[in-house]
């Protein structure tokens, strides 16, 4: 197919949910992708924070090939056990923060969040859920209800009842909102879609204490931050906080559609057969890929690369900010979840356009914020190449406007 034919078919046959740029990607390798005409691009989006080992990593294609030659489907909610699933479960038990020991697999992040909200209500016998302004938890009806961004909510009202919103990083608001009707609090340890918002030190720990004191379950959404995206295996790993549920997806299987939720033994004891399931949940193909990806992250100490390359990138972004203090409001990030906040949407729009002209993909969140979240095994020279393109794009965009 030619690129123009591809675009014609997609434009004609899919709903107009997303505005696309006129580029049709055929293949990738690491942080690079190529369009149908053979042009090379640098992908600083990692397929929306998913391809943690880069595009077309052999560890993923090998796992897919090997497992698909054995068996693809035999779900967690089916009749029989699966060695591929057991192998992944054992590995996940080694990396999950205490006290999360019971794991169930899903097919996406929203599906994992949807399930834990449902199960938190069952486990506590309470109905209310507290979520955060600017938080993002998915696009199903219950996860859109837990999402604190109007653009994902207002067109679909009325959403699910019993959701309340409070400001993120605000313990006073939380303590005022907790009462005997609150089943769960759901939040991201760093708000990703909200614009890479990092809470103050001690916030998550105190939040967990307040939830416990109110017998409210704490749901940590690590869908964007998990699997070394911010450095450690999970953003909460070094914080010594006890979540009741944790949800995962995106990086878990490096691009293969897969997700998971984990819960404590204590919560698991409050649930019973029939409470949850799904035709494809825990399918051996996804389990084999997730196992290969997580093992690779551990064996190759990808966490160290994330910290080192992330710090380096943030340094360069700080220098860029100092060159344009009147246009760049802030740069921030953890590991390889980085953001540059511009003073106005017009500048951010121009920068994204100039990046595309230079064949660099970046994502824009909340209008003024550009997020950079490349593959976690990105090499220093690849980061340099992408950042040099980004800096030139900023330069160009700002000069054009002023
Ligand atoms: N939660 C967070 C924090 C996310 O960033 C996302 C996706 O961006 C989701 C949930 C939804 O995941 P999925 O798109 O796999 O349904």
Short mmCIF file of C-alpha atoms and ligand atoms in Angstrom, two decimals:
data_model
loop_
_atom_site.label_atom_id
_atom_site.label_comp_id
_atom_site.label_asym_id
_atom_site.label_seq_id
_atom_site.Cartn_x
_atom_site.Cartn_y
_atom_site.Cartn_z
CA UNK A 1 0.00 0.00 0.00
CA UNK A 2 1.21 3.55 -0.61
CA UNK A 3 1.18 6.10 2.21
CA UNK A 4 -1.60 8.11 0.58
CA UNK A 5 -3.77 4.99 0.14
CA UNK A 6 -3.20 4.04 3.81
CA UNK A 7 -4.26 7.50 5.00
CA UNK A 8 -7.28 7.52 2.67
CA UNK A 9 -8.52 4.18 4.03
CA UNK A 10 -7.96 5.12 7.69
CA UNK A 11 -9.62 8.52 7.26
CA UNK A 12 -12.61 6.93 5.53
CA UNK A 13 -13.10 3.88 7.75
CA UNK A 14 -12.31 4.97 11.32
CA UNK A 15 -14.33 7.41 13.41
CA UNK A 16 -12.89 10.89 13.75
CA UNK A 17 -11.73 10.44 17.34
CA UNK A 18 -8.19 11.68 16.72
CA UNK A 19 -6.67 14.24 14.43
CA UNK A 20 -3.70 12.63 12.71
CA UNK A 21 -0.60 14.03 11.06
CA UNK A 22 -0.05 12.89 7.46
CA UNK A 23 2.59 10.27 8.23
CA UNK A 24 2.08 6.52 7.92
CA UNK A 25 4.48 4.45 10.00
CA UNK A 26 5.45 1.07 8.64
CA UNK A 27 8.16 -0.20 10.95
CA UNK A 28 10.40 0.67 13.86
CA UNK A 29 13.66 -0.30 15.60
CA UNK A 30 14.48 1.01 19.05
CA UNK A 31 13.67 4.73 19.23
CA UNK A 32 13.46 5.05 15.46
CA UNK A 33 10.50 4.52 13.14
CA UNK A 34 10.18 4.68 9.36
CA UNK A 35 7.25 5.79 7.25
CA UNK A 36 6.03 4.04 4.12
CA UNK A 37 8.25 6.21 1.94
CA UNK A 38 11.31 5.18 3.97
CA UNK A 39 11.77 8.43 5.94
CA UNK A 40 13.28 7.98 9.40
CA UNK A 41 11.83 9.59 12.55
CA UNK A 42 12.90 9.67 16.21
CA UNK A 43 10.05 8.54 18.47
CA UNK A 44 10.10 10.35 21.81
CA UNK A 45 6.59 9.03 22.57
CA UNK A 46 7.41 5.29 22.71
CA UNK A 47 3.96 4.58 21.28
CA UNK A 48 2.39 6.57 24.17
CA UNK A 49 4.68 5.35 26.94
CA UNK A 50 4.37 1.71 25.97
CA UNK A 51 7.34 0.40 23.99
CA UNK A 52 9.71 0.47 26.96
CA UNK A 53 12.34 -1.60 25.12
CA UNK A 54 11.89 0.34 21.90
CA UNK A 55 10.17 -0.79 18.73
CA UNK A 56 10.61 -4.33 17.39
CA UNK A 57 12.81 -5.55 20.21
CA UNK A 58 13.90 -9.15 19.49
CA UNK A 59 13.14 -10.26 23.04
CA UNK A 60 9.47 -9.50 22.32
CA UNK A 61 9.31 -11.07 18.88
CA UNK A 62 11.13 -14.17 20.17
CA UNK A 63 8.69 -14.56 23.07
CA UNK A 64 5.71 -14.09 20.74
CA UNK A 65 7.02 -16.61 18.27
CA UNK A 66 7.89 -19.22 20.85
CA UNK A 67 4.64 -18.95 22.84
CA UNK A 68 2.38 -18.71 19.79
CA UNK A 69 3.84 -22.02 18.60
CA UNK A 70 2.75 -23.60 21.90
CA UNK A 71 -0.57 -22.11 22.94
CA UNK A 72 -2.12 -18.64 22.79
CA UNK A 73 -5.34 -18.80 24.74
CA UNK A 74 -6.12 -20.33 28.15
CA UNK A 75 -7.33 -17.49 30.35
CA UNK A 76 -7.05 -16.90 34.09
CA UNK A 77 -10.82 -17.20 34.34
CA UNK A 78 -10.85 -20.48 32.34
CA UNK A 79 -10.75 -24.04 33.58
CA UNK A 80 -7.04 -24.81 33.64
CA UNK A 81 -3.65 -23.62 34.87
CA UNK A 82 -0.87 -22.25 32.64
CA UNK A 83 2.92 -22.51 33.08
CA UNK A 84 3.41 -19.27 31.12
CA UNK A 85 1.11 -17.49 33.56
CA UNK A 86 2.69 -19.08 36.64
CA UNK A 87 6.17 -18.03 35.46
CA UNK A 88 5.04 -14.40 35.08
CA UNK A 89 3.19 -14.44 38.41
CA UNK A 90 6.32 -15.68 40.21
CA UNK A 91 8.44 -12.93 38.65
CA UNK A 92 5.88 -10.25 39.47
CA UNK A 93 5.75 -11.40 43.09
CA UNK A 94 9.47 -10.60 43.28
CA UNK A 95 9.06 -7.01 42.06
CA UNK A 96 5.74 -5.84 43.50
CA UNK A 97 5.83 -3.56 46.53
CA UNK A 98 4.68 -5.00 49.87
CA UNK A 99 1.88 -6.03 50.60
CA UNK A 100 0.75 -6.70 47.02
CA UNK A 101 0.80 -10.45 46.49
CA UNK A 102 -2.37 -11.32 44.53
CA UNK A 103 -2.27 -10.51 40.82
CA UNK A 104 -4.83 -10.64 38.03
CA UNK A 105 -4.19 -9.80 34.38
CA UNK A 106 -6.22 -7.52 32.13
CA UNK A 107 -6.04 -6.42 28.51
CA UNK A 108 -5.52 -2.71 29.07
CA UNK A 109 -4.99 -0.08 31.73
CA UNK A 110 -8.59 1.12 31.78
CA UNK A 111 -9.79 -2.44 32.24
CA UNK A 112 -7.50 -2.89 35.26
CA UNK A 113 -8.72 0.37 36.84
CA UNK A 114 -12.33 -0.50 36.08
CA UNK A 115 -11.91 -3.84 37.86
CA UNK A 116 -10.25 -2.49 41.00
CA UNK A 117 -12.87 0.23 41.46
CA UNK A 118 -15.55 -2.44 41.24
CA UNK A 119 -13.67 -4.76 43.62
CA UNK A 120 -12.94 -1.98 46.13
CA UNK A 121 -16.68 -1.39 46.42
CA UNK A 122 -17.29 -5.08 46.95
CA UNK A 123 -14.48 -5.43 49.49
CA UNK A 124 -15.51 -2.46 51.62
CA UNK A 125 -19.28 -2.41 51.12
CA UNK A 126 -18.87 1.35 50.50
CA UNK A 127 -19.73 3.16 47.28
CA UNK A 128 -17.80 6.42 47.02
CA UNK A 129 -14.52 6.90 45.19
CA UNK A 130 -12.22 9.87 45.61
CA UNK A 131 -10.13 10.80 42.57
CA UNK A 132 -7.84 13.69 41.73
CA UNK A 133 -8.32 16.80 39.62
CA UNK A 134 -6.27 16.37 36.41
CA UNK A 135 -5.89 12.62 37.03
CA UNK A 136 -6.33 10.20 34.14
CA UNK A 137 -7.47 6.59 34.53
CA UNK A 138 -8.92 5.55 31.16
CA UNK A 139 -11.80 5.95 28.76
CA UNK A 140 -14.33 3.34 29.83
CA UNK A 141 -17.42 4.75 31.54
CA UNK A 142 -16.18 4.04 35.08
CA UNK A 143 -12.60 5.15 34.44
CA UNK A 144 -13.75 8.31 32.62
CA UNK A 145 -15.81 8.90 35.77
CA UNK A 146 -12.60 8.69 37.81
CA UNK A 147 -10.71 10.97 35.41
CA UNK A 148 -10.39 14.55 36.62
CA UNK A 149 -10.20 16.26 33.24
CA UNK A 150 -13.33 17.84 31.80
CA UNK A 151 -12.43 17.11 28.19
CA UNK A 152 -12.78 13.37 28.92
CA UNK A 153 -15.98 13.75 30.94
CA UNK A 154 -18.34 16.54 30.02
CA UNK A 155 -19.56 15.13 26.69
CA UNK A 156 -20.61 11.88 28.35
CA UNK A 157 -22.65 13.06 31.29
CA UNK A 158 -24.20 11.67 33.34
CA UNK A 159 -21.21 9.54 34.26
CA UNK A 160 -21.09 7.00 37.10
CA UNK A 161 -22.37 8.39 40.40
CA UNK A 162 -20.43 8.53 43.70
CA UNK A 163 -17.15 9.91 42.34
CA UNK A 164 -15.73 12.93 44.13
CA UNK A 165 -12.74 15.03 43.08
CA UNK A 166 -10.12 16.78 45.18
CA UNK A 167 -6.94 18.69 44.25
CA UNK A 168 -3.85 16.52 43.76
CA UNK A 169 -1.00 16.90 46.24
CA UNK A 170 -3.32 18.35 48.86
CA UNK A 171 -3.54 16.39 52.13
CA UNK A 172 -5.96 18.80 53.75
CA UNK A 173 -8.47 18.24 50.95
CA UNK A 174 -8.07 14.49 51.31
CA UNK A 175 -8.51 14.47 55.03
CA UNK A 176 -11.64 16.64 54.66
CA UNK A 177 -13.09 14.31 52.02
CA UNK A 178 -12.54 10.95 53.70
CA UNK A 179 -15.57 9.55 55.51
CA UNK A 180 -17.27 6.22 56.13
CA UNK A 181 -18.76 6.14 52.60
CA UNK A 182 -15.42 6.22 50.81
CA UNK A 183 -14.46 2.81 49.42
CA UNK A 184 -11.27 3.93 47.69
CA UNK A 185 -8.96 6.73 46.72
CA UNK A 186 -7.45 6.39 43.25
CA UNK A 187 -4.43 8.36 42.04
CA UNK A 188 -1.25 8.28 39.98
CA UNK A 189 2.10 8.64 41.80
CA UNK A 190 3.05 11.14 39.07
CA UNK A 191 0.18 12.49 36.97
CA UNK A 192 1.13 11.61 33.39
CA UNK A 193 -1.66 12.81 31.09
CA UNK A 194 -2.26 15.67 33.55
CA UNK A 195 1.12 17.11 32.48
CA UNK A 196 3.79 15.18 34.43
CA UNK A 197 2.76 16.58 37.79
CA UNK A 198 5.06 15.41 40.60
CA UNK A 199 3.62 15.55 44.13
CA UNK A 200 5.54 16.89 47.14
CA UNK A 201 7.79 14.59 49.10
CA UNK A 202 5.86 12.72 51.78
CA UNK A 203 2.47 13.25 50.13
CA UNK A 204 1.90 9.63 49.08
CA UNK A 205 3.06 8.26 52.41
CA UNK A 206 0.74 10.51 54.40
CA UNK A 207 -2.08 9.81 51.97
CA UNK A 208 -1.68 6.10 52.58
CA UNK A 209 -1.77 6.68 56.35
CA UNK A 210 -4.95 8.76 56.09
CA UNK A 211 -6.64 6.11 53.92
CA UNK A 212 -5.72 3.37 56.37
CA UNK A 213 -7.01 5.39 59.32
CA UNK A 214 -10.36 5.72 57.51
CA UNK A 215 -10.45 2.03 56.37
CA UNK A 216 -10.44 3.33 52.80
CA UNK A 217 -8.57 1.34 50.15
CA UNK A 218 -5.74 3.05 48.31
CA UNK A 219 -5.52 2.39 44.56
CA UNK A 220 -2.21 3.41 43.01
CA UNK A 221 -2.40 3.70 39.22
CA UNK A 222 1.10 2.85 37.94
CA UNK A 223 -0.09 2.37 34.37
CA UNK A 224 2.13 5.16 33.03
CA UNK A 225 4.78 5.24 35.76
CA UNK A 226 5.36 1.50 36.23
CA UNK A 227 8.09 -0.77 34.88
CA UNK A 228 10.96 1.67 35.38
CA UNK A 229 9.43 4.64 33.55
CA UNK A 230 10.35 6.98 36.44
CA UNK A 231 13.52 5.03 37.41
CA UNK A 232 12.59 2.41 40.02
CA UNK A 233 10.47 -0.59 39.00
CA UNK A 234 7.41 1.30 40.29
CA UNK A 235 7.24 4.95 41.30
CA UNK A 236 6.08 3.88 44.77
CA UNK A 237 8.80 1.18 45.17
CA UNK A 238 11.24 3.40 47.13
CA UNK A 239 8.53 5.16 49.16
CA UNK A 240 7.65 2.42 51.60
CA UNK A 241 3.93 2.99 51.29
CA UNK A 242 1.29 0.30 51.45
CA UNK A 243 -1.23 0.38 48.61
CA UNK A 244 -4.23 -1.95 48.68
CA UNK A 245 -4.43 -2.13 44.89
CA UNK A 246 -1.94 -1.25 42.17
CA UNK A 247 -2.80 -1.15 38.46
CA UNK A 248 -0.35 -1.68 35.61
CA UNK A 249 -0.33 -1.71 31.78
CA UNK A 250 1.65 0.18 29.06
CA UNK A 251 5.28 -0.92 29.65
CA UNK A 252 4.31 -4.26 31.19
CA UNK A 253 4.56 -6.11 27.88
CA UNK A 254 6.56 -3.56 25.86
CA UNK A 255 3.79 -2.94 23.30
CA UNK A 256 1.78 -6.14 23.38
CA UNK A 257 -1.70 -5.21 24.74
CA UNK A 258 -1.65 -6.37 28.34
CA UNK A 259 -2.34 -5.09 31.85
CA UNK A 260 -2.58 -6.22 35.44
CA UNK A 261 -3.79 -5.35 38.89
CA UNK A 262 -2.33 -6.48 42.17
CA UNK A 263 -3.91 -6.44 45.61
CA UNK A 264 -3.01 -7.31 49.16
CA UNK A 265 -3.83 -10.67 50.68
CA UNK A 266 -6.16 -8.88 53.11
CA UNK A 267 -8.26 -7.40 50.28
CA UNK A 268 -8.18 -10.61 48.31
CA UNK A 269 -9.74 -12.44 51.29
CA UNK A 270 -12.79 -10.17 50.96
CA UNK A 271 -13.43 -11.28 47.38
CA UNK A 272 -14.86 -14.53 46.07
CA UNK A 273 -15.28 -16.68 42.93
CA UNK A 274 -17.22 -14.92 40.21
CA UNK A 275 -16.27 -11.39 41.29
CA UNK A 276 -14.13 -10.79 38.23
CA UNK A 277 -12.96 -12.39 34.98
CA UNK A 278 -12.55 -11.87 31.24
CA UNK A 279 -12.15 -14.00 28.13
CA UNK A 280 -8.57 -12.96 27.36
CA UNK A 281 -7.35 -12.11 30.87
CA UNK A 282 -3.98 -13.70 31.56
CA UNK A 283 -3.70 -15.29 28.11
CA UNK A 284 -0.41 -17.22 27.81
CA UNK A 285 0.75 -15.14 24.83
CA UNK A 286 0.58 -11.88 26.79
CA UNK A 287 2.08 -13.59 29.85
CA UNK A 288 5.07 -14.85 27.84
CA UNK A 289 5.76 -11.39 26.41
CA UNK A 290 5.33 -9.62 29.78
CA UNK A 291 7.70 -12.14 31.37
CA UNK A 292 10.33 -11.54 28.68
CA UNK A 293 10.02 -7.75 29.00
CA UNK A 294 10.20 -7.63 32.81
CA UNK A 295 13.10 -10.10 32.89
CA UNK A 296 14.95 -7.92 30.38
CA UNK A 297 14.31 -4.78 32.45
CA UNK A 298 15.80 -6.53 35.47
CA UNK A 299 18.67 -8.39 33.80
CA UNK A 300 19.89 -5.30 31.95
CA UNK A 301 19.42 -2.88 34.85
CA UNK A 302 17.28 -0.62 32.68
CA UNK A 303 16.38 1.33 35.80
CA UNK A 304 19.98 2.67 35.95
CA UNK A 305 19.82 3.77 32.32
CA UNK A 306 16.51 5.53 32.97
CA UNK A 307 17.94 7.50 35.91
CA UNK A 308 21.17 8.40 34.14
CA UNK A 309 19.68 9.34 30.77
CA UNK A 310 16.69 11.02 32.43
CA UNK A 311 18.95 13.23 34.58
CA UNK A 312 21.05 14.10 31.56
CA UNK A 313 17.96 15.05 29.51
CA UNK A 314 16.52 17.12 32.34
CA UNK A 315 19.81 19.01 32.61
CA UNK A 316 19.71 19.87 28.93
CA UNK A 317 16.08 20.89 29.23
CA UNK A 318 17.00 23.22 32.12
CA UNK A 319 19.64 24.84 29.92
CA UNK A 320 17.05 25.29 27.20
CA UNK A 321 14.69 26.93 29.70
CA UNK A 322 17.41 29.36 30.72
CA UNK A 323 17.76 30.42 27.07
CA UNK A 324 14.03 31.21 26.84
CA UNK A 325 12.86 32.21 30.33
CA UNK A 326 10.05 34.30 28.87
CA UNK A 327 8.62 31.36 26.89
CA UNK A 328 9.38 28.25 28.97
CA UNK A 329 7.69 28.22 32.35
CA UNK A 330 9.10 25.01 33.80
CA UNK A 331 10.89 21.78 32.98
CA UNK A 332 10.36 18.75 35.20
CA UNK A 333 10.39 14.99 35.24
CA UNK A 334 11.27 11.75 36.91
CA UNK A 335 13.43 9.25 35.07
CA UNK A 336 12.25 9.18 31.48
CA UNK A 337 8.88 10.82 32.08
CA UNK A 338 9.80 14.41 31.25
CA UNK A 339 7.91 17.59 30.47
CA UNK A 340 8.50 21.11 29.26
CA UNK A 341 5.78 23.59 30.13
CA UNK A 342 5.50 26.58 27.81
CA UNK A 343 3.92 29.87 28.80
CA UNK A 344 1.24 29.63 26.13
CA UNK A 345 -0.45 27.05 23.91
CA UNK A 346 0.54 28.82 20.71
CA UNK A 347 4.25 28.32 21.40
CA UNK A 348 3.75 24.68 22.39
CA UNK A 349 1.74 24.05 19.20
CA UNK A 350 4.48 25.62 17.09
CA UNK A 351 7.18 23.56 18.82
CA UNK A 352 5.30 20.31 18.13
CA UNK A 353 4.94 21.33 14.48
CA UNK A 354 8.64 22.19 14.20
CA UNK A 355 9.55 18.86 15.81
CA UNK A 356 7.50 17.06 13.16
CA UNK A 357 9.25 19.03 10.41
CA UNK A 358 12.50 17.67 11.86
CA UNK A 359 11.04 14.16 12.07
CA UNK A 360 10.83 14.01 15.84
CA UNK A 361 7.67 12.78 17.56
CA UNK A 362 6.71 14.31 20.92
CA UNK A 363 3.33 14.42 22.70
CA UNK A 364 1.48 17.48 23.92
CA UNK A 365 -0.57 17.22 27.09
CA UNK A 366 -2.82 19.95 28.49
CA UNK A 367 -2.00 22.32 25.61
CA UNK A 368 1.02 24.08 27.01
CA UNK A 369 2.97 20.99 28.07
CA UNK A 370 5.15 18.84 25.85
CA UNK A 371 6.00 15.43 27.24
CA UNK A 372 9.09 13.45 26.35
CA UNK A 373 8.94 9.75 27.19
CA UNK A 374 11.13 7.65 24.92
CA UNK A 375 12.04 3.97 25.16
CA UNK A 376 13.75 3.19 28.48
CA UNK A 377 16.79 1.57 26.88
CA UNK A 378 17.50 4.70 24.82
CA UNK A 379 21.22 5.28 24.30
CA UNK A 380 22.92 8.56 25.19
CA UNK A 381 23.65 9.34 21.53
CA UNK A 382 19.98 8.73 20.61
CA UNK A 383 18.87 11.05 23.42
CA UNK A 384 21.38 13.62 22.13
CA UNK A 385 20.07 13.35 18.59
CA UNK A 386 16.44 13.80 19.70
CA UNK A 387 17.18 16.65 22.11
CA UNK A 388 19.22 18.49 19.50
CA UNK A 389 16.23 18.30 17.15
CA UNK A 390 13.94 19.43 19.98
CA UNK A 391 16.14 22.40 20.89
CA UNK A 392 16.30 23.49 17.25
CA UNK A 393 12.51 23.17 17.03
CA UNK A 394 12.04 25.37 20.12
CA UNK A 395 14.51 27.89 18.76
CA UNK A 396 12.75 28.02 15.44
CA UNK A 397 9.23 28.18 16.91
CA UNK A 398 10.07 30.98 19.32
CA UNK A 399 11.90 33.05 16.73
CA UNK A 400 8.95 32.64 14.38
CA UNK A 401 6.47 33.91 16.95
CA UNK A 402 8.51 36.81 18.28
N1 LIG B 1 -4.08 5.23 33.75
C1 LIG B 1 -3.07 6.01 33.37
C2 LIG B 1 -2.25 6.70 34.42
C3 LIG B 1 -2.78 6.21 32.02
O1 LIG B 1 -1.77 7.02 31.67
C4 LIG B 1 -3.57 5.54 31.06
C5 LIG B 1 -3.31 5.74 29.63
O2 LIG B 1 -2.71 6.69 29.20
C6 LIG B 1 -4.62 4.71 31.50
C7 LIG B 1 -4.84 4.57 32.85
C8 LIG B 1 -5.48 3.97 30.51
O3 LIG B 1 -4.77 2.89 29.99
P1 LIG B 1 -5.25 2.21 28.62
O4 LIG B 1 -5.11 3.25 27.56
O5 LIG B 1 -4.34 1.04 28.45
O6 LIG B 1 -6.68 1.81 28.81
#
